[in-house]
Short mmCIF file of C-alpha atoms in Angstrom, two decimals:
data_model
loop_
_atom_site.label_atom_id
_atom_site.label_comp_id
_atom_site.label_asym_id
_atom_site.label_seq_id
_atom_site.Cartn_x
_atom_site.Cartn_y
_atom_site.Cartn_z
CA MET H 1 -40.33 -64.10 -69.30
CA PRO H 2 -40.95 -63.19 -65.63
CA ILE H 3 -44.47 -62.22 -64.60
CA VAL H 4 -45.07 -58.60 -63.62
CA PRO H 5 -47.34 -58.91 -60.54
CA GLN H 6 -49.53 -55.89 -61.30
CA LYS H 7 -50.13 -57.12 -64.87
CA ILE H 8 -50.75 -60.79 -64.15
CA THR H 9 -53.96 -62.20 -65.61
CA GLY H 10 -56.40 -64.45 -63.82
CA GLN H 11 -55.38 -67.34 -66.08
CA GLN H 12 -51.68 -66.84 -65.32
CA PHE H 13 -52.45 -66.60 -61.61
CA ALA H 14 -54.46 -69.82 -61.65
CA ALA H 15 -51.54 -71.65 -63.29
CA LEU H 16 -49.19 -70.84 -60.40
CA ASP H 17 -48.70 -73.10 -57.43
CA ARG H 18 -49.93 -71.96 -54.00
CA PRO H 19 -46.65 -70.41 -52.71
CA GLU H 20 -46.26 -68.43 -55.96
CA GLN H 21 -49.86 -67.22 -55.72
CA LEU H 22 -49.33 -66.05 -52.16
CA ASP H 23 -46.14 -64.25 -53.21
CA ILE H 24 -48.06 -62.42 -55.94
CA LEU H 25 -50.81 -61.44 -53.48
CA CYS H 26 -48.13 -60.02 -51.18
CA ARG H 27 -46.69 -57.84 -53.94
CA VAL H 28 -49.75 -56.39 -55.68
CA GLY H 29 -51.91 -53.45 -54.71
CA ASN H 30 -55.25 -53.92 -53.04
CA ARG H 31 -57.46 -53.52 -56.12
CA LYS H 32 -55.43 -56.08 -58.05
CA LYS H 33 -55.46 -58.36 -55.01
CA LEU H 34 -59.25 -58.10 -54.86
CA GLN H 35 -59.56 -58.99 -58.54
CA LEU H 36 -57.27 -62.01 -58.25
CA LEU H 37 -59.09 -63.36 -55.19
CA PHE H 38 -62.50 -63.05 -56.83
CA ASP H 39 -61.30 -64.64 -60.07
CA ALA H 40 -59.58 -67.57 -58.35
CA ALA H 41 -61.55 -70.79 -58.00
CA ASP H 42 -60.09 -71.25 -54.53
CA GLY H 43 -60.22 -67.58 -53.56
CA ASP H 44 -61.66 -68.34 -50.14
CA GLU H 45 -58.74 -70.65 -49.36
CA LEU H 46 -56.22 -68.06 -50.50
CA LEU H 47 -57.98 -65.34 -48.51
CA ALA H 48 -57.76 -67.44 -45.36
CA LEU H 49 -53.97 -67.53 -45.74
CA LEU H 50 -53.56 -63.75 -45.94
CA PRO H 51 -52.20 -62.01 -42.84
CA PRO H 52 -55.17 -60.43 -41.02
CA GLN H 53 -53.55 -56.99 -41.13
CA ASP H 54 -53.25 -57.17 -44.92
CA LEU H 55 -56.95 -57.96 -45.24
CA PHE H 56 -57.83 -55.22 -42.75
CA LEU H 57 -55.83 -52.62 -44.69
CA LEU H 58 -57.47 -53.77 -47.93
CA ALA H 59 -60.87 -53.20 -46.34
CA ARG H 60 -59.85 -49.80 -44.98
CA GLU H 61 -58.50 -48.63 -48.33
CA LEU H 62 -61.35 -49.90 -50.51
CA GLY H 63 -64.12 -49.54 -47.92
CA ALA H 64 -65.41 -52.51 -45.95
CA ASP H 65 -68.97 -51.79 -47.11
CA GLN H 66 -67.78 -51.98 -50.73
CA ILE H 67 -66.45 -55.54 -50.46
CA PRO H 68 -68.97 -57.49 -48.33
CA GLU H 69 -68.60 -60.60 -50.49
CA LEU H 70 -64.86 -60.72 -49.87
CA LEU H 71 -65.16 -60.09 -46.14
CA GLY H 72 -67.83 -62.75 -45.99
CA MET H 73 -65.12 -65.24 -46.96
CA ALA H 74 -62.78 -64.07 -44.18
CA THR H 75 -62.06 -66.39 -41.28
CA PRO H 76 -63.27 -65.72 -37.72
CA GLU H 77 -59.63 -65.08 -36.76
CA GLN H 78 -59.42 -62.40 -39.45
CA TRP H 79 -62.68 -60.87 -38.22
CA THR H 80 -61.34 -60.79 -34.68
CA ALA H 81 -58.34 -58.88 -36.05
CA PHE H 82 -60.63 -56.28 -37.67
CA PHE H 83 -61.95 -55.38 -34.21
CA ASP H 84 -58.44 -55.56 -32.71
CA PHE H 85 -57.11 -53.03 -35.22
CA ASP H 86 -60.06 -50.66 -35.49
CA CYS H 87 -62.01 -50.57 -32.24
CA TRP H 88 -59.58 -49.54 -29.53
CA THR H 89 -58.46 -46.15 -28.24
CA GLY H 90 -55.56 -46.92 -25.96
CA ASP H 91 -56.87 -49.55 -23.57
CA ARG H 92 -60.54 -48.64 -24.05
CA PHE H 93 -62.81 -50.56 -26.40
CA ASP H 94 -65.13 -48.56 -28.67
CA ALA H 95 -68.18 -50.64 -29.56
CA GLY H 96 -69.37 -47.84 -31.84
CA ALA H 97 -66.39 -48.51 -34.13
CA ALA H 98 -67.47 -52.16 -34.36
CA ARG H 99 -70.86 -51.29 -35.82
CA PRO H 100 -69.74 -50.70 -39.44
CA TRP H 101 -67.94 -54.05 -39.45
CA LEU H 102 -70.95 -55.91 -38.04
CA ALA H 103 -73.21 -54.17 -40.55
CA VAL H 104 -71.04 -55.60 -43.34
CA LEU H 105 -71.20 -59.02 -41.70
CA LEU H 106 -74.99 -58.77 -41.58
CA ASP H 107 -75.06 -58.44 -45.39
CA GLY H 108 -73.82 -62.02 -45.73
CA GLU H 109 -75.57 -65.37 -45.78
CA GLU H 110 -77.01 -66.35 -42.41
CA PRO H 111 -75.07 -69.63 -42.00
CA ARG H 112 -71.83 -67.74 -42.66
CA ILE H 113 -72.79 -64.99 -40.18
CA VAL H 114 -73.34 -67.62 -37.50
CA GLU H 115 -70.07 -69.37 -38.33
CA ILE H 116 -68.14 -66.12 -37.90
CA LEU H 117 -69.92 -65.15 -34.67
CA LEU H 118 -69.24 -68.57 -33.19
CA GLY H 119 -65.59 -68.35 -34.19
CA LEU H 120 -64.91 -64.84 -32.86
CA ASN H 121 -63.00 -64.50 -29.63
CA PHE H 122 -65.82 -65.10 -27.17
CA GLU H 123 -64.82 -62.49 -24.61
CA LEU H 124 -64.48 -59.91 -27.38
CA LEU H 125 -67.99 -60.70 -28.65
CA THR H 126 -69.30 -60.51 -25.08
CA LEU H 127 -67.65 -57.10 -24.58
CA ILE H 128 -69.21 -55.76 -27.78
CA LEU H 129 -72.68 -56.81 -26.64
CA LEU H 130 -72.10 -55.63 -23.08
CA GLN H 131 -71.51 -52.10 -24.37
CA GLU H 132 -74.50 -52.21 -26.71
CA VAL H 133 -77.17 -54.38 -25.08
CA GLN H 134 -78.68 -54.53 -21.60
CA VAL H 135 -80.28 -57.82 -20.58
CA VAL H 136 -83.22 -56.60 -18.51
CA SER H 137 -84.52 -60.05 -17.62
CA GLY H 138 -84.22 -63.69 -18.61
CA PRO H 139 -86.65 -66.58 -19.07
CA GLU H 140 -86.30 -67.71 -15.46
CA GLU H 141 -88.21 -64.63 -14.37
CA LEU H 142 -91.37 -65.70 -16.20
CA GLU H 143 -93.64 -67.35 -13.62
CA SER H 144 -95.92 -69.24 -16.00
CA GLU H 145 -94.36 -72.40 -17.39
CA ALA H 146 -96.45 -72.08 -20.53
CA GLU H 147 -95.45 -68.46 -20.96
CA ARG H 148 -91.83 -69.38 -20.35
CA GLY H 149 -91.97 -72.16 -22.92
CA GLU H 150 -93.51 -69.87 -25.50
CA ALA H 151 -90.89 -67.20 -24.82
CA LEU H 152 -88.07 -69.72 -25.12
CA ARG H 153 -89.36 -70.77 -28.52
CA ARG H 154 -90.04 -67.23 -29.70
CA ASP H 155 -86.91 -65.26 -28.73
CA GLY H 156 -85.17 -67.16 -25.96
CA GLY H 157 -87.17 -65.45 -23.25
CA TYR H 158 -84.80 -62.49 -22.81
CA LEU H 159 -85.97 -58.91 -22.50
CA LEU H 160 -83.32 -56.68 -24.08
CA GLU H 161 -82.74 -52.94 -24.22
CA TYR H 162 -80.39 -51.39 -26.76
CA ARG H 163 -78.18 -48.33 -26.52
CA ASP H 164 -80.02 -46.56 -29.33
CA GLU H 165 -82.36 -47.18 -32.24
CA GLU H 166 -79.57 -47.86 -34.71
CA GLY H 167 -78.04 -50.40 -32.35
CA ALA H 168 -81.42 -52.04 -31.85
CA LYS H 169 -81.72 -52.69 -35.59
CA LEU H 170 -78.17 -54.03 -35.96
CA TYR H 171 -77.87 -56.14 -32.84
CA GLY H 172 -81.50 -57.20 -32.89
CA ALA H 173 -80.96 -58.68 -36.35
CA LEU H 174 -77.67 -60.39 -35.41
CA LEU H 175 -79.11 -61.90 -32.23
CA ASP H 176 -82.21 -63.07 -34.07
CA ILE H 177 -80.05 -64.90 -36.62
CA LEU H 178 -77.93 -66.38 -33.86
CA PHE H 179 -81.02 -67.53 -31.91
CA ARG H 180 -82.61 -69.19 -34.91
CA HIS H 181 -79.45 -71.01 -35.97
CA HIS H 182 -77.76 -71.76 -32.64
CA ALA H 183 -80.07 -71.17 -29.68
CA ASP H 184 -77.72 -72.73 -27.15
CA PHE H 185 -74.88 -70.35 -28.04
CA PHE H 186 -77.35 -67.46 -28.07
CA ARG H 187 -78.36 -68.21 -24.46
CA TYR H 188 -74.76 -68.82 -23.39
CA LEU H 189 -73.72 -65.46 -24.84
CA LEU H 190 -76.52 -63.46 -23.22
CA GLU H 191 -75.88 -65.09 -19.86
CA ALA H 192 -72.24 -64.02 -20.18
CA VAL H 193 -73.39 -60.48 -20.93
CA ARG H 194 -75.54 -60.56 -17.78
CA ALA H 195 -72.75 -61.91 -15.59
CA GLU H 196 -69.62 -60.04 -16.68
CA ASP H 197 -68.24 -56.87 -15.11
CA GLU H 198 -67.48 -54.52 -18.00
CA SER H 199 -64.23 -53.08 -16.60
CA LEU H 200 -62.75 -56.46 -15.76
CA LEU H 201 -63.85 -57.93 -19.08
CA GLU H 202 -62.41 -54.99 -21.02
CA GLU H 203 -59.08 -55.42 -19.24
CA SER H 204 -59.03 -59.14 -20.05
CA VAL H 205 -59.91 -58.58 -23.72
CA TYR H 206 -57.24 -55.88 -23.97
CA ARG H 207 -54.58 -58.31 -22.71
CA GLN H 208 -55.74 -60.97 -25.17
CA ARG H 209 -55.66 -58.41 -27.97
CA ALA H 210 -52.07 -57.53 -27.08
CA ASP H 211 -51.12 -61.20 -27.37
CA ARG H 212 -52.84 -61.48 -30.75
CA LEU H 213 -51.11 -58.35 -32.02
CA VAL H 214 -47.74 -59.84 -31.11
CA ASP H 215 -48.56 -62.64 -33.55
CA GLN H 216 -49.20 -59.97 -36.21
CA GLY H 217 -45.77 -58.39 -35.81
CA PHE H 218 -46.62 -55.84 -33.13
CA SER H 219 -45.05 -55.64 -29.71
CA ALA H 220 -46.02 -54.32 -26.30
CA PRO H 221 -46.20 -50.48 -26.33
CA ASP H 222 -43.39 -50.18 -23.78
CA GLU H 223 -41.17 -52.44 -25.87
CA ALA H 224 -42.12 -50.64 -29.08
CA ARG H 225 -40.61 -47.37 -27.86
CA ALA H 226 -37.19 -49.03 -27.88
CA VAL H 227 -37.29 -48.74 -31.67
CA TYR H 228 -36.15 -45.13 -31.17
CA ALA H 229 -33.23 -46.01 -28.89
CA TRP H 230 -29.88 -44.35 -29.65
CA LEU H 231 -27.35 -46.32 -31.71
CA ASP H 232 -24.02 -44.52 -32.10
CA PRO H 233 -23.36 -44.17 -35.86
CA GLU H 234 -19.61 -43.85 -35.27
CA ARG H 235 -19.42 -47.21 -33.49
CA TYR H 236 -22.02 -49.09 -35.48
CA THR H 237 -21.08 -52.40 -37.10
CA ILE H 238 -23.19 -55.21 -38.51
CA PRO H 239 -23.08 -58.10 -36.02
CA ALA H 240 -21.11 -61.17 -37.05
CA GLU H 241 -23.71 -63.66 -35.80
CA ALA H 242 -26.53 -64.66 -38.15
CA LYS H 243 -29.89 -63.07 -37.41
CA ILE H 244 -32.94 -65.12 -36.45
CA PRO H 245 -35.83 -64.90 -38.99
CA LEU H 246 -38.93 -63.09 -37.74
CA GLY H 247 -42.59 -64.09 -38.13
CA GLY H 248 -44.22 -66.05 -40.85
CA SER H 249 -45.49 -69.59 -41.23
CA ALA H 250 -44.88 -72.45 -43.57
CA THR H 251 -48.28 -72.06 -45.26
CA GLY H 252 -49.44 -68.46 -44.87
CA ALA H 253 -48.65 -65.49 -47.09
CA ALA H 254 -45.98 -62.99 -46.18
CA PRO H 255 -47.38 -59.53 -45.37
CA GLY H 256 -47.24 -56.90 -48.08
CA ALA H 257 -49.98 -54.33 -47.47
CA LEU H 258 -47.91 -51.96 -45.34
CA LEU H 259 -45.16 -51.97 -47.94
CA GLN H 260 -47.71 -51.12 -50.62
CA LEU H 261 -48.94 -48.14 -48.59
CA ALA H 262 -45.48 -46.56 -48.46
CA ARG H 263 -43.20 -47.34 -51.37
CA PRO H 264 -39.49 -47.33 -50.47
CA GLY H 265 -37.17 -44.83 -52.13
CA GLY H 266 -33.46 -44.28 -52.67
CA THR H 267 -31.04 -47.09 -51.97
CA LEU H 268 -33.72 -49.12 -50.16
CA ALA H 269 -35.76 -49.20 -53.37
CA LEU H 270 -32.69 -50.35 -55.30
CA ALA H 271 -32.01 -53.10 -52.77
CA LEU H 272 -35.60 -54.37 -53.01
CA ALA H 273 -35.94 -53.98 -56.77
CA GLY H 274 -35.40 -57.69 -57.33
CA GLY H 275 -38.30 -58.58 -55.05
CA ILE H 276 -38.98 -58.92 -51.34
CA ASP H 277 -38.58 -62.37 -49.84
CA ALA H 278 -40.90 -63.52 -47.06
CA GLY H 279 -38.34 -62.95 -44.31
CA THR H 280 -37.70 -59.35 -45.35
CA ALA H 281 -41.43 -58.71 -45.74
CA TRP H 282 -42.03 -59.90 -42.18
CA GLU H 283 -39.13 -57.83 -40.84
CA LEU H 284 -40.28 -54.63 -42.52
CA THR H 285 -43.87 -55.20 -41.42
CA CYS H 286 -42.80 -55.84 -37.82
CA LEU H 287 -40.68 -52.68 -37.92
CA ILE H 288 -43.52 -50.51 -39.22
CA ASN H 289 -45.91 -51.97 -36.66
CA ARG H 290 -43.47 -51.19 -33.86
CA THR H 291 -43.19 -47.58 -34.98
CA LEU H 292 -46.99 -47.38 -35.21
CA LEU H 293 -47.22 -48.38 -31.56
CA ALA H 294 -44.28 -46.22 -30.48
CA ASP H 295 -45.83 -43.19 -32.19
CA GLY H 296 -49.24 -43.86 -30.64
CA ALA H 297 -50.74 -43.99 -34.13
CA ASP H 298 -54.32 -45.07 -34.82
CA CYS H 299 -53.97 -48.54 -36.33
CA GLY H 300 -57.34 -48.08 -38.01
CA ASP H 301 -56.54 -44.79 -39.78
CA ILE H 302 -55.18 -45.58 -43.24
CA ASP H 303 -53.70 -42.10 -43.74
CA GLU H 304 -51.94 -42.19 -40.38
CA ILE H 305 -50.62 -45.67 -41.12
CA ARG H 306 -49.36 -44.52 -44.51
CA ALA H 307 -47.56 -41.55 -42.94
CA VAL H 308 -45.86 -43.67 -40.26
CA ALA H 309 -44.90 -46.34 -42.79
CA GLY H 310 -43.38 -43.67 -45.02
CA ARG H 311 -41.34 -42.17 -42.16
CA THR H 312 -40.16 -45.64 -41.14
CA LEU H 313 -38.96 -46.65 -44.58
CA GLY H 314 -37.38 -43.23 -45.03
CA LEU H 315 -35.18 -43.66 -41.94
CA LEU H 316 -34.36 -47.21 -43.00
CA ASN H 317 -33.24 -45.87 -46.38
CA LEU H 318 -31.18 -43.21 -44.60
CA ALA H 319 -29.28 -45.94 -42.74
CA LEU H 320 -28.66 -47.94 -45.92
CA GLU H 321 -27.33 -44.88 -47.75
CA TYR H 322 -25.05 -44.18 -44.78
CA LEU H 323 -23.67 -47.75 -44.94
CA ALA H 324 -23.81 -48.51 -48.65
CA GLY H 325 -24.15 -45.27 -50.59
CA ASN H 326 -25.97 -46.09 -53.82
CA ASP H 327 -24.63 -49.65 -53.99
CA ALA H 328 -27.74 -51.86 -54.25
CA ASP H 329 -25.81 -55.10 -53.69
CA LYS H 330 -24.13 -53.78 -50.57
CA ALA H 331 -27.45 -52.47 -49.28
CA ARG H 332 -29.09 -55.85 -49.92
CA HIS H 333 -26.28 -57.46 -47.94
CA CYS H 334 -27.01 -55.10 -45.04
CA LEU H 335 -30.68 -56.10 -45.10
CA ASP H 336 -29.78 -59.79 -45.24
CA GLU H 337 -27.26 -59.63 -42.40
CA GLU H 338 -28.76 -57.04 -40.06
CA TYR H 339 -32.16 -56.67 -38.44
CA ALA H 340 -34.28 -53.97 -40.06
CA GLU H 341 -35.02 -52.52 -36.62
CA ARG H 342 -31.34 -51.89 -35.88
CA LEU H 343 -30.92 -50.29 -39.29
CA PHE H 344 -33.92 -48.07 -38.52
CA ARG H 345 -32.37 -47.11 -35.18
CA LEU H 346 -29.15 -46.22 -37.02
CA GLY H 347 -31.05 -43.98 -39.43
CA PHE H 348 -32.94 -42.31 -36.60
CA SER H 349 -29.73 -41.81 -34.63
CA LEU H 350 -28.24 -39.93 -37.58
CA THR H 351 -31.06 -37.41 -37.12
CA LEU H 352 -30.56 -37.40 -33.34
CA ARG H 353 -26.98 -36.25 -33.90
CA LEU H 354 -28.37 -33.27 -35.78
CA ARG H 355 -30.74 -32.58 -32.90
CA GLN H 356 -27.88 -32.66 -30.40
CA ARG H 357 -25.92 -30.13 -32.45
CA ALA H 358 -28.98 -27.94 -32.97
CA ARG H 359 -29.78 -27.88 -29.26
CA ALA H 360 -26.20 -26.87 -28.45
CA VAL H 361 -26.49 -23.89 -30.80
CA VAL H 362 -29.92 -22.85 -29.53
CA GLN H 363 -28.82 -23.03 -25.90
CA SER H 364 -25.71 -20.92 -26.55
CA ALA H 365 -25.49 -17.15 -26.32
CA VAL H 366 -26.08 -16.77 -30.07
CA GLY H 367 -29.16 -19.01 -30.12
CA PRO H 368 -31.77 -16.28 -29.53
CA LEU H 369 -30.04 -14.03 -32.07
CA LEU H 370 -29.95 -16.35 -35.08
CA ASP H 371 -31.28 -14.83 -38.28
CA ARG H 372 -34.66 -16.06 -39.52
CA ARG H 373 -33.19 -18.13 -42.35
CA PHE H 374 -31.12 -20.08 -39.81
CA ARG H 375 -33.98 -20.39 -37.31
CA ASP H 376 -36.12 -21.88 -40.07
CA VAL H 377 -33.51 -24.61 -40.43
CA ILE H 378 -32.85 -25.28 -36.76
CA GLU H 379 -36.38 -25.30 -35.32
CA PRO H 380 -37.60 -28.54 -37.02
CA LEU H 381 -34.51 -30.31 -35.62
CA LEU H 382 -35.40 -29.67 -31.97
CA PRO H 383 -38.39 -32.00 -31.33
CA VAL H 384 -37.90 -35.52 -29.97
CA ARG H 385 -38.36 -36.81 -33.53
CA PRO H 386 -36.33 -34.36 -35.67
CA GLN H 387 -37.59 -33.51 -39.13
CA PHE H 388 -35.92 -32.23 -42.28
CA PRO H 389 -36.42 -28.46 -42.60
CA VAL H 390 -37.63 -27.41 -46.03
CA ALA H 391 -35.63 -24.19 -45.57
CA ALA H 392 -32.40 -26.20 -45.72
CA ARG H 393 -33.11 -26.80 -49.39
CA HIS H 394 -35.20 -23.71 -50.13
CA PRO H 395 -34.18 -20.82 -47.85
CA GLY H 396 -37.10 -18.64 -46.95
CA GLN H 397 -39.64 -21.45 -47.11
CA GLY H 398 -41.07 -22.83 -43.89
CA GLY H 399 -42.26 -26.31 -43.06
CA ALA H 400 -40.67 -29.68 -42.42
CA GLN H 401 -40.90 -33.26 -43.61
CA PRO H 402 -39.56 -36.63 -42.42
CA PHE H 403 -35.91 -37.37 -43.13
CA ALA H 404 -35.62 -39.91 -45.93
CA ALA H 405 -32.16 -39.60 -47.51
CA LEU H 406 -28.54 -39.13 -46.50
CA GLN H 407 -28.28 -36.09 -48.75
CA GLU H 408 -30.80 -34.35 -46.46
CA VAL H 409 -28.64 -35.10 -43.42
CA ARG H 410 -25.54 -33.78 -45.18
CA LEU H 411 -27.39 -30.63 -46.21
CA VAL H 412 -28.50 -29.95 -42.63
CA GLU H 413 -24.99 -30.69 -41.37
CA ALA H 414 -23.67 -27.97 -43.67
CA TRP H 415 -26.18 -25.49 -42.22
CA LEU H 416 -25.24 -26.48 -38.68
CA ASP H 417 -21.57 -26.02 -39.60
CA GLN H 418 -22.40 -22.44 -40.55
CA MET H 419 -24.26 -21.80 -37.30
CA GLU H 420 -21.42 -23.24 -35.25
CA VAL H 421 -19.00 -20.95 -37.09
CA GLN H 422 -21.24 -18.01 -36.20
CA ARG H 423 -21.25 -19.14 -32.58
CA ARG H 424 -17.44 -19.27 -32.44
CA LEU H 425 -17.08 -15.92 -34.19
CA PHE H 426 -19.29 -14.17 -31.65
CA GLU H 427 -18.21 -16.09 -28.56
CA ASP H 428 -14.47 -16.42 -29.25
CA HIS H 429 -13.43 -13.63 -31.60
CA PHE H 430 -15.70 -10.59 -31.55
CA ARG H 431 -14.92 -8.49 -28.50
CA PHE H 432 -18.41 -7.35 -27.57
CA PRO H 433 -21.04 -8.85 -25.24
CA LEU H 434 -24.29 -10.51 -26.31
CA PRO H 435 -27.02 -9.33 -26.19
CA ALA H 436 -27.01 -6.81 -23.32
CA ALA H 437 -25.20 -4.22 -25.46
CA VAL H 438 -28.24 -3.71 -27.66
CA ASP H 439 -30.89 -2.37 -25.28
CA ASP H 440 -33.41 0.22 -26.46
CA LEU H 441 -32.64 -0.24 -30.13
CA SER H 442 -34.87 0.38 -33.12
CA VAL H 443 -34.09 -2.42 -35.53
CA ALA H 444 -35.56 -2.90 -38.98
CA ALA H 445 -37.41 -6.20 -39.40
CA GLY H 446 -37.54 -7.06 -35.69
CA GLU H 447 -35.12 -7.76 -32.87
CA PRO H 448 -31.32 -7.64 -33.33
CA THR H 449 -29.93 -10.66 -35.12
CA LEU H 450 -26.36 -11.85 -35.57
CA SER H 451 -26.14 -10.37 -39.05
CA ALA H 452 -27.44 -6.98 -37.84
CA LEU H 453 -25.01 -7.01 -34.93
CA PHE H 454 -22.07 -7.88 -37.17
CA LEU H 455 -22.95 -5.38 -39.90
CA THR H 456 -23.50 -2.60 -37.37
CA ALA H 457 -20.13 -3.34 -35.77
CA LEU H 458 -18.53 -3.37 -39.24
CA ALA H 459 -20.22 -0.07 -40.07
CA ASN H 460 -18.82 1.50 -36.91
CA ARG H 461 -15.33 0.33 -37.83
CA LEU H 462 -15.67 1.78 -41.34
CA LEU H 463 -16.80 5.04 -39.74
CA GLY H 464 -13.62 5.11 -37.64
CA ARG H 465 -15.08 3.76 -34.41
CA PRO H 466 -14.48 0.56 -32.43
CA PHE H 467 -15.80 -2.70 -33.84
CA MET H 468 -18.94 -2.72 -31.69
CA PRO H 469 -22.68 -3.00 -32.51
CA GLN H 470 -23.25 0.49 -31.14
CA PRO H 471 -26.40 1.86 -32.81
CA LEU H 472 -25.80 4.27 -35.65
CA VAL H 473 -27.42 7.67 -35.71
CA ALA H 474 -29.47 8.77 -38.68
CA GLY H 475 -26.69 10.99 -40.00
CA ASP H 476 -24.32 8.02 -40.24
CA VAL H 477 -26.47 6.23 -42.78
CA ARG H 478 -25.70 8.35 -45.85
CA THR H 479 -22.00 8.52 -44.99
CA LEU H 480 -21.85 4.74 -44.67
CA HIS H 481 -23.72 4.29 -47.95
CA GLY H 482 -21.05 6.27 -49.75
CA LEU H 483 -18.26 4.25 -48.11
CA VAL H 484 -19.55 0.77 -48.92
CA THR H 485 -21.53 1.11 -52.17
CA ARG H 486 -20.18 0.64 -55.68
CA GLY H 487 -22.74 0.28 -58.45
CA ARG H 488 -25.61 -0.59 -56.06
CA LEU H 489 -23.57 -3.42 -54.50
CA VAL H 490 -21.01 -3.72 -51.72
CA ASP H 491 -17.61 -2.46 -52.85
CA PRO H 492 -15.68 -5.52 -54.19
CA GLU H 493 -12.50 -4.64 -52.31
CA LEU H 494 -14.39 -4.17 -49.05
CA ARG H 495 -16.07 -7.52 -49.64
CA ARG H 496 -12.72 -9.23 -50.28
CA GLN H 497 -11.07 -7.73 -47.22
CA THR H 498 -14.01 -8.55 -44.96
CA LEU H 499 -14.29 -12.17 -46.10
CA THR H 500 -10.53 -12.71 -45.83
CA TRP H 501 -10.55 -11.27 -42.31
CA LEU H 502 -13.44 -13.53 -41.21
CA ASP H 503 -11.72 -16.60 -42.62
CA SER H 504 -8.57 -15.64 -40.73
CA LEU H 505 -10.57 -15.59 -37.50
CA GLU H 506 -12.46 -18.82 -38.10
CA ALA H 507 -12.30 -21.30 -40.97
CA GLY H 508 -15.53 -20.89 -42.91
CA GLY H 509 -16.21 -17.46 -41.45
CA SER H 510 -16.50 -16.00 -44.94
CA THR H 511 -19.76 -17.92 -45.46
CA PHE H 512 -21.38 -15.88 -42.70
CA GLY H 513 -19.76 -12.78 -44.19
CA GLU H 514 -21.23 -13.53 -47.62
CA TYR H 515 -24.68 -13.81 -46.09
CA CYS H 516 -24.29 -10.54 -44.18
CA LEU H 517 -22.88 -8.57 -47.10
CA GLY H 518 -25.63 -10.03 -49.25
CA ARG H 519 -28.08 -8.32 -46.93
CA TRP H 520 -26.30 -5.02 -47.57
CA ASP H 521 -26.42 -5.70 -51.32
CA ASP H 522 -30.19 -6.20 -51.24
CA GLU H 523 -31.37 -3.98 -48.39
CA PHE H 524 -28.88 -1.10 -48.22
CA CYS H 525 -26.64 -0.62 -51.24
CA ALA H 526 -29.48 -1.21 -53.71
CA VAL H 527 -31.40 1.74 -52.22
CA ALA H 528 -30.69 5.14 -53.78
CA VAL H 529 -29.00 7.45 -51.30
CA GLU H 530 -31.82 9.99 -51.49
CA ALA H 531 -34.36 7.25 -50.66
CA LEU H 532 -32.59 6.04 -47.53
CA ASP H 533 -34.87 5.98 -44.49
CA PRO H 534 -33.14 4.94 -41.25
CA ARG H 535 -36.42 3.47 -40.00
CA TYR H 536 -36.54 0.87 -42.76
CA LEU H 537 -33.02 -0.35 -43.27
CA GLY H 538 -32.16 -4.02 -43.18
CA GLY H 539 -28.91 -5.22 -41.68
CA LEU H 540 -28.21 -2.18 -39.53
CA ILE H 541 -29.09 -1.12 -36.00
CA VAL H 542 -30.07 2.53 -35.94
CA SER H 543 -30.99 4.41 -32.78
CA SER H 544 -34.50 5.77 -32.43
CA PRO H 545 -34.94 9.47 -33.22
#
């Protein structure tokens, strides 16, 4: 019977060989991972094989100060990664963000603290101290040989000033441990702090960090933005040549933490239901990391990482549903044969097509006149990264969310179809100008909209006038009510004739007609004739008294 990773016991885990153990660690959540590592006799060896980003995300989710014993087993390379992920804002290093990590390190055994400090990237360690500690003087400035010798034995002979009291406690303790266990390195480090120019050192450490992040599945920020490059859905095909595997090593674990933060849905979930092999895990991790960089996300903010990872997997699922529908085997084939990044670009490009259509509508003559229910749909599509409008599923509700399924694209396409029909009706078929013909109008519920213009023009035609959105006068309102109302709704025959006429002008025109006549049903016909107030009528333009 196959083992369910989240339910595996410590005894079952211990019986597995090393590759199987690493696979389990890749697939379980962080709390289960923590339990398995602590229970394992060789937990420190397993921990050393985890991708640094996975360990960093574990610490961010559970709290670094809550797991000092585990972090004490981490390698110096993993500790360097903690600072790489959490202590930079753009190209500027933030030593203040390093303090919580070093405070956790200080909770460990002194020999282990020294081992980690010696193994950290030296220029990174120097930069941390340079921002926190000022070396006022060194032992060479002591004139008395006896005094100098005593100072060298006592504290290395350096006079130090710290940025603040909290820093004095933290860095004073770390430097004291380092001096007592490895005085030569202590002196070498402080001399580097004295000699280095902070700006030049920060620039050098930033470049080294970028190189290290490449090894973790990141890319240069300029390259990362290419993840959003257009890929024409109509011309897309899976390349015939085999793809080259990304990332990984023969001995280390495949990454899994990012995939635990944002669980895949839809067809992507079906394709991965049988498990995620190491190659796919590396591809998906590299993809999410590229979008993190492209979005300018904070790689140390677990909530921001979770949001970006969710958006990324949602667009990847969108592409798979476009190519494979709900066929899990076909979707798995797409993942095996095509790079995840190109699939992501395909999914994103499907939303870009919606944006292109939305912009064309907004920039047309009817754009400023769209009714609120249509504006609620179109506005979330206009940003550089289009989002799914909640109003497309629930008219009248605002808000937006990341696209994650093909059904959402199809739903928005149907709304855009309606808006394009409205555009053609007003630009190609209705013989009145927009919007100059509606100056100085008193319109219920705001400025004139397409539905109000159409219904006012229809009202004029029913009153024996030209089909124009000429404002009605107050006396027209009761007459019109009698003409169009049957049983508190629009007269069925009038509805049929109007919808048939609109369809004859433009295929699908009746959909706009249904919406407009629905306004009359709710806002005009449902009102008793004696209660009609021209100032508060929906769907009609009435001139001011």
